[in-house]
Amino acid sequence: MNADQVQGLIGLLATLGLLILMILPSAIGAVREARIDRRIRRAQEGHADQETRRVRREREEAQKSSSRSTVPSTATWYAEGRRSKKLVNS
């Protein structure tokens, strides 16, 4: 290799080095942003999953309470009997 070729090679390597130094921060930033976006997306999906589970649980509880027996207790029957007697006596 003669001196002109060595100078050309050094110039090429210097240019590539500067290009890499200029592109590297933006590439690192893009990778970082993508990672943050993935985390945010996962968190939102997790929140949606929690919300869905809460709604299902509330529906199940509502169904359980509506499927209970509606037969009045003895105390209710006793109170009904006393009310009806008061109304008749008045």
Coordinates of N, CA, C and O in Angstrom, one line a residue:
M1 N 0.8 -1.2 0.0 CA 0.0 0.0 0.0 C 0.9 1.2 0.0 O 1.8 1.3 0.8
N2 N 0.5 2.2 -0.8 CA 1.3 3.4 -0.8 C 0.6 4.4 0.1 O -0.4 4.2 0.7
A3 N 1.2 5.6 0.3 CA 0.8 6.6 1.2 C -0.6 7.1 0.9 O -1.4 7.4 1.8
D4 N -1.0 7.2 -0.4 CA -2.3 7.7 -0.8 C -3.4 6.8 -0.3 O -4.4 7.2 0.1
Q5 N -3.1 5.5 -0.5 CA -4.1 4.5 -0.1 C -4.3 4.4 1.4 O -5.4 4.3 1.9
V6 N -3.2 4.6 2.2 CA -3.3 4.6 3.6 C -4.1 5.8 4.1 O -5.0 5.7 5.0
Q7 N -3.8 7.0 3.5 CA -4.6 8.2 3.8 C -6.1 8.0 3.5 O -6.9 8.4 4.2
G8 N -6.4 7.4 2.4 CA -7.8 7.1 2.0 C -8.4 6.2 3.0 O -9.6 6.4 3.4
L9 N -7.7 5.2 3.4 CA -8.3 4.2 4.4 C -8.5 4.9 5.7 O -9.5 4.7 6.3
I10 N -7.6 5.7 6.2 CA -7.7 6.5 7.4 C -8.9 7.4 7.3 O -9.7 7.5 8.2
G11 N -9.1 8.1 6.2 CA -10.2 9.0 6.0 C -11.5 8.3 6.0 O -12.5 8.7 6.6
L12 N -11.5 7.1 5.4 CA -12.8 6.3 5.4 C -13.1 5.8 6.8 O -14.3 5.9 7.2
L13 N -12.1 5.3 7.5 CA -12.4 4.9 8.9 C -12.8 6.0 9.8 O -13.7 5.8 10.6
A14 N -12.2 7.2 9.6 CA -12.6 8.3 10.4 C -14.1 8.7 10.1 O -14.9 9.0 11.0
T15 N -14.4 8.7 8.8 CA -15.8 9.1 8.4 C -16.8 8.1 9.0 O -17.8 8.5 9.5
L16 N -16.5 6.8 8.9 CA -17.4 5.8 9.4 C -17.5 5.9 11.0 O -18.6 5.7 11.5
G17 N -16.4 6.2 11.6 CA -16.4 6.4 13.1 C -17.3 7.5 13.5 O -18.1 7.4 14.4
L18 N -17.2 8.7 12.8 CA -18.0 9.8 13.1 C -19.5 9.5 12.8 O -20.4 9.9 13.6
L19 N -19.7 8.8 11.7 CA -21.1 8.4 11.4 C -21.7 7.5 12.5 O -22.9 7.8 12.9
I20 N -21.0 6.6 12.9 CA -21.4 5.7 14.0 C -21.7 6.5 15.3 O -22.7 6.3 16.0
L21 N -20.8 7.4 15.6 CA -20.9 8.3 16.8 C -22.2 9.1 16.7 O -22.8 9.4 17.8
M22 N -22.5 9.6 15.5 CA -23.7 10.4 15.4 C -25.0 9.6 15.4 O -26.1 10.1 15.9
I23 N -25.0 8.4 14.9 CA -26.2 7.5 14.8 C -26.4 6.8 16.1 O -27.6 6.5 16.5
L24 N -25.4 6.5 16.8 CA -25.5 5.6 18.0 C -26.5 6.2 19.1 O -27.4 5.5 19.6
P25 N -26.4 7.5 19.4 CA -27.4 8.0 20.4 C -28.9 7.9 20.0 O -29.7 7.5 20.8
S26 N -29.1 8.1 18.7 CA -30.5 8.0 18.3 C -31.0 6.6 18.3 O -32.1 6.3 18.6
A27 N -30.1 5.7 17.9 CA -30.4 4.2 17.9 C -30.7 3.8 19.3 O -31.7 3.0 19.6
I28 N -29.9 4.2 20.3 CA -30.1 3.8 21.7 C -31.4 4.4 22.2 O -32.2 3.7 22.9
G29 N -31.7 5.6 21.8 CA -33.0 6.2 22.2 C -34.2 5.5 21.6 O -35.2 5.3 22.3
A30 N -34.1 5.1 20.4 CA -35.2 4.3 19.7 C -35.4 3.0 20.4 O -36.6 2.6 20.7
V31 N -34.4 2.3 20.8 CA -34.5 1.0 21.5 C -35.1 1.3 22.9 O -36.0 0.5 23.3
R32 N -34.7 2.3 23.5 CA -35.2 2.6 24.9 C -36.7 3.0 24.8 O -37.5 2.5 25.6
E33 N -37.1 3.8 23.8 CA -38.5 4.1 23.7 C -39.3 2.9 23.4 O -40.4 2.8 23.9
A34 N -38.8 2.0 22.6 CA -39.6 0.8 22.3 C -39.8 -0.1 23.5 O -40.9 -0.6 23.7
R35 N -38.8 -0.1 24.4 CA -38.9 -0.9 25.6 C -39.9 -0.2 26.5 O -40.7 -0.9 27.2
I36 N -39.9 1.1 26.6 CA -40.8 1.8 27.5 C -42.2 1.6 27.0 O -43.2 1.4 27.7
D37 N -42.4 1.7 25.6 CA -43.7 1.5 25.1 C -44.3 0.1 25.4 O -45.5 -0.1 25.7
R38 N -43.4 -0.9 25.3 CA -43.8 -2.3 25.6 C -44.3 -2.4 27.1 O -45.3 -3.0 27.4
R39 N -43.5 -1.7 28.0 CA -43.9 -1.8 29.4 C -45.3 -1.1 29.6 O -46.1 -1.6 30.4
I40 N -45.5 0.0 29.0 CA -46.7 0.8 29.1 C -47.9 -0.1 28.6 O -48.9 -0.2 29.2
R41 N -47.7 -0.7 27.5 CA -48.7 -1.6 26.9 C -49.1 -2.7 27.8 O -50.2 -3.0 28.0
R42 N -48.0 -3.4 28.4 CA -48.3 -4.5 29.3 C -49.0 -4.0 30.6 O -49.9 -4.7 31.0
A43 N -48.6 -2.8 31.1 CA -49.3 -2.3 32.2 C -50.8 -2.0 31.9 O -51.7 -2.2 32.8
Q44 N -51.1 -1.4 30.8 CA -52.4 -1.1 30.4 C -53.2 -2.4 30.2 O -54.4 -2.5 30.7
E45 N -52.6 -3.4 29.6 CA -53.3 -4.7 29.5 C -53.6 -5.3 30.8 O -54.6 -5.9 31.1
G46 N -52.6 -5.2 31.7 CA -52.8 -5.7 33.1 C -53.9 -5.0 33.8 O -54.7 -5.6 34.5
H47 N -54.0 -3.7 33.6 CA -55.0 -2.9 34.3 C -56.4 -3.3 33.7 O -57.4 -3.5 34.4
A48 N -56.4 -3.5 32.4 CA -57.7 -4.0 31.8 C -58.1 -5.3 32.3 O -59.3 -5.6 32.5
D49 N -57.1 -6.2 32.4 CA -57.4 -7.6 33.0 C -58.0 -7.5 34.4 O -58.9 -8.2 34.7
Q50 N -57.4 -6.6 35.2 CA -57.9 -6.4 36.6 C -59.3 -5.9 36.6 O -60.1 -6.3 37.4
E51 N -59.5 -5.0 35.7 CA -60.9 -4.4 35.6 C -61.9 -5.4 35.2 O -63.0 -5.5 35.7
T52 N -61.5 -6.2 34.2 CA -62.4 -7.3 33.7 C -62.7 -8.3 34.9 O -63.8 -8.7 35.0
R53 N -61.6 -8.7 35.6 CA -61.8 -9.6 36.7 C -62.8 -9.0 37.8 O -63.6 -9.7 38.3
R54 N -62.6 -7.7 38.1 CA -63.5 -7.0 39.0 C -64.9 -7.0 38.6 O -65.8 -7.3 39.4
V55 N -65.2 -6.7 37.3 CA -66.5 -6.7 36.8 C -67.1 -8.1 36.9 O -68.3 -8.3 37.3
R56 N -66.4 -9.1 36.5 CA -66.9 -10.5 36.6 C -67.2 -10.9 38.0 O -68.2 -11.5 38.3
R57 N -66.3 -10.5 39.0 CA -66.5 -10.8 40.4 C -67.8 -10.1 40.9 O -68.6 -10.8 41.6
E58 N -68.0 -8.9 40.5 CA -69.2 -8.2 40.9 C -70.5 -8.8 40.3 O -71.5 -9.0 41.0
R59 N -70.4 -9.3 39.0 CA -71.6 -10.0 38.4 C -71.9 -11.3 39.2 O -73.0 -11.6 39.4
E60 N -70.8 -12.0 39.5 CA -71.0 -13.3 40.2 C -71.7 -13.0 41.6 O -72.6 -13.7 42.0
E61 N -71.2 -12.0 42.3 CA -71.8 -11.7 43.6 C -73.2 -11.2 43.4 O -74.1 -11.6 44.2
A62 N -73.5 -10.5 42.4 CA -74.9 -10.1 42.2 C -75.8 -11.3 41.9 O -76.9 -11.4 42.3
Q63 N -75.3 -12.2 41.1 CA -76.1 -13.4 40.8 C -76.3 -14.2 42.0 O -77.3 -14.8 42.2
K64 N -75.3 -14.3 42.9 CA -75.4 -15.1 44.1 C -76.4 -14.5 45.0 O -77.3 -15.2 45.6
S65 N -76.4 -13.2 45.1 CA -77.4 -12.5 46.0 C -78.8 -12.7 45.5 O -79.8 -12.8 46.2
S66 N -79.0 -12.6 44.2 CA -80.3 -12.7 43.6 C -80.9 -14.2 43.6 O -82.0 -14.4 43.5
S67 N -80.0 -15.1 43.7 CA -80.4 -16.5 43.7 C -80.7 -17.0 45.1 O -81.1 -18.2 45.3
R68 N -80.6 -16.2 46.1 CA -80.9 -16.6 47.5 C -82.4 -16.7 47.7 O -83.2 -16.1 47.0
S69 N -82.8 -17.5 48.7 CA -84.2 -17.7 49.0 C -84.8 -16.4 49.5 O -84.2 -15.7 50.3
T70 N -86.1 -16.2 49.1 CA -86.7 -14.9 49.5 C -87.8 -15.2 50.5 O -88.7 -14.5 50.7
V71 N -87.8 -16.4 51.2 CA -88.8 -16.8 52.2 C -88.6 -15.9 53.4 O -87.5 -15.8 53.9
P72 N -89.6 -15.2 53.9 CA -89.4 -14.4 55.0 C -89.1 -15.2 56.3 O -89.6 -16.3 56.4
S73 N -88.4 -14.6 57.2 CA -88.1 -15.2 58.5 C -89.3 -15.2 59.4 O -90.3 -14.5 59.2
T74 N -89.2 -15.9 60.5 CA -90.3 -16.0 61.5 C -90.5 -14.6 62.1 O -91.7 -14.2 62.3
A75 N -89.5 -13.8 62.3 CA -89.6 -12.5 62.8 C -90.4 -11.6 61.9 O -91.3 -10.8 62.3
T76 N -90.2 -11.8 60.6 CA -91.0 -11.0 59.6 C -92.5 -11.4 59.7 O -93.4 -10.6 59.6
W77 N -92.8 -12.7 59.8 CA -94.2 -13.2 59.8 C -94.8 -12.6 61.1 O -96.0 -12.2 61.1
Y78 N -94.1 -12.7 62.2 CA -94.7 -12.2 63.5 C -95.0 -10.7 63.3 O -96.1 -10.2 63.7
A79 N -94.1 -9.9 62.7 CA -94.3 -8.5 62.6 C -95.5 -8.2 61.6 O -96.3 -7.3 61.9
E80 N -95.6 -9.0 60.6 CA -96.7 -8.8 59.7 C -98.0 -9.1 60.4 O -99.0 -8.4 60.2
G81 N -98.1 -10.1 61.2 CA -99.3 -10.4 61.9 C -99.7 -9.3 62.9 O -100.9 -8.9 63.0
R82 N -98.8 -8.7 63.5 CA -99.0 -7.6 64.5 C -99.5 -6.4 63.7 O -100.4 -5.7 64.1
R83 N -98.9 -6.1 62.5 CA -99.3 -4.9 61.8 C -100.8 -5.1 61.3 O -101.6 -4.2 61.4
S84 N -101.1 -6.3 60.8 CA -102.5 -6.5 60.3 C -103.5 -6.4 61.4 O -104.6 -5.9 61.2
K85 N -103.2 -6.8 62.6 CA -104.1 -6.7 63.7 C -104.3 -5.3 64.1 O -105.4 -4.9 64.4
K86 N -103.2 -4.5 64.1 CA -103.4 -3.1 64.4 C -104.3 -2.4 63.4 O -105.1 -1.5 63.7
L87 N -104.1 -2.7 62.1 CA -104.9 -2.1 61.1 C -106.4 -2.5 61.2 O -107.3 -1.6 61.1
V88 N -106.7 -3.7 61.6 CA -108.1 -4.2 61.8 C -108.7 -3.5 63.0 O -109.8 -3.1 63.0
N89 N -107.9 -3.4 64.1 CA -108.4 -2.8 65.3 C -108.7 -1.3 65.2 O -109.5 -0.7 65.9
S90 N -108.0 -0.6 64.3 CA -108.2 0.8 64.2 C -109.5 1.3 63.7 O -110.3 1.1 63.1

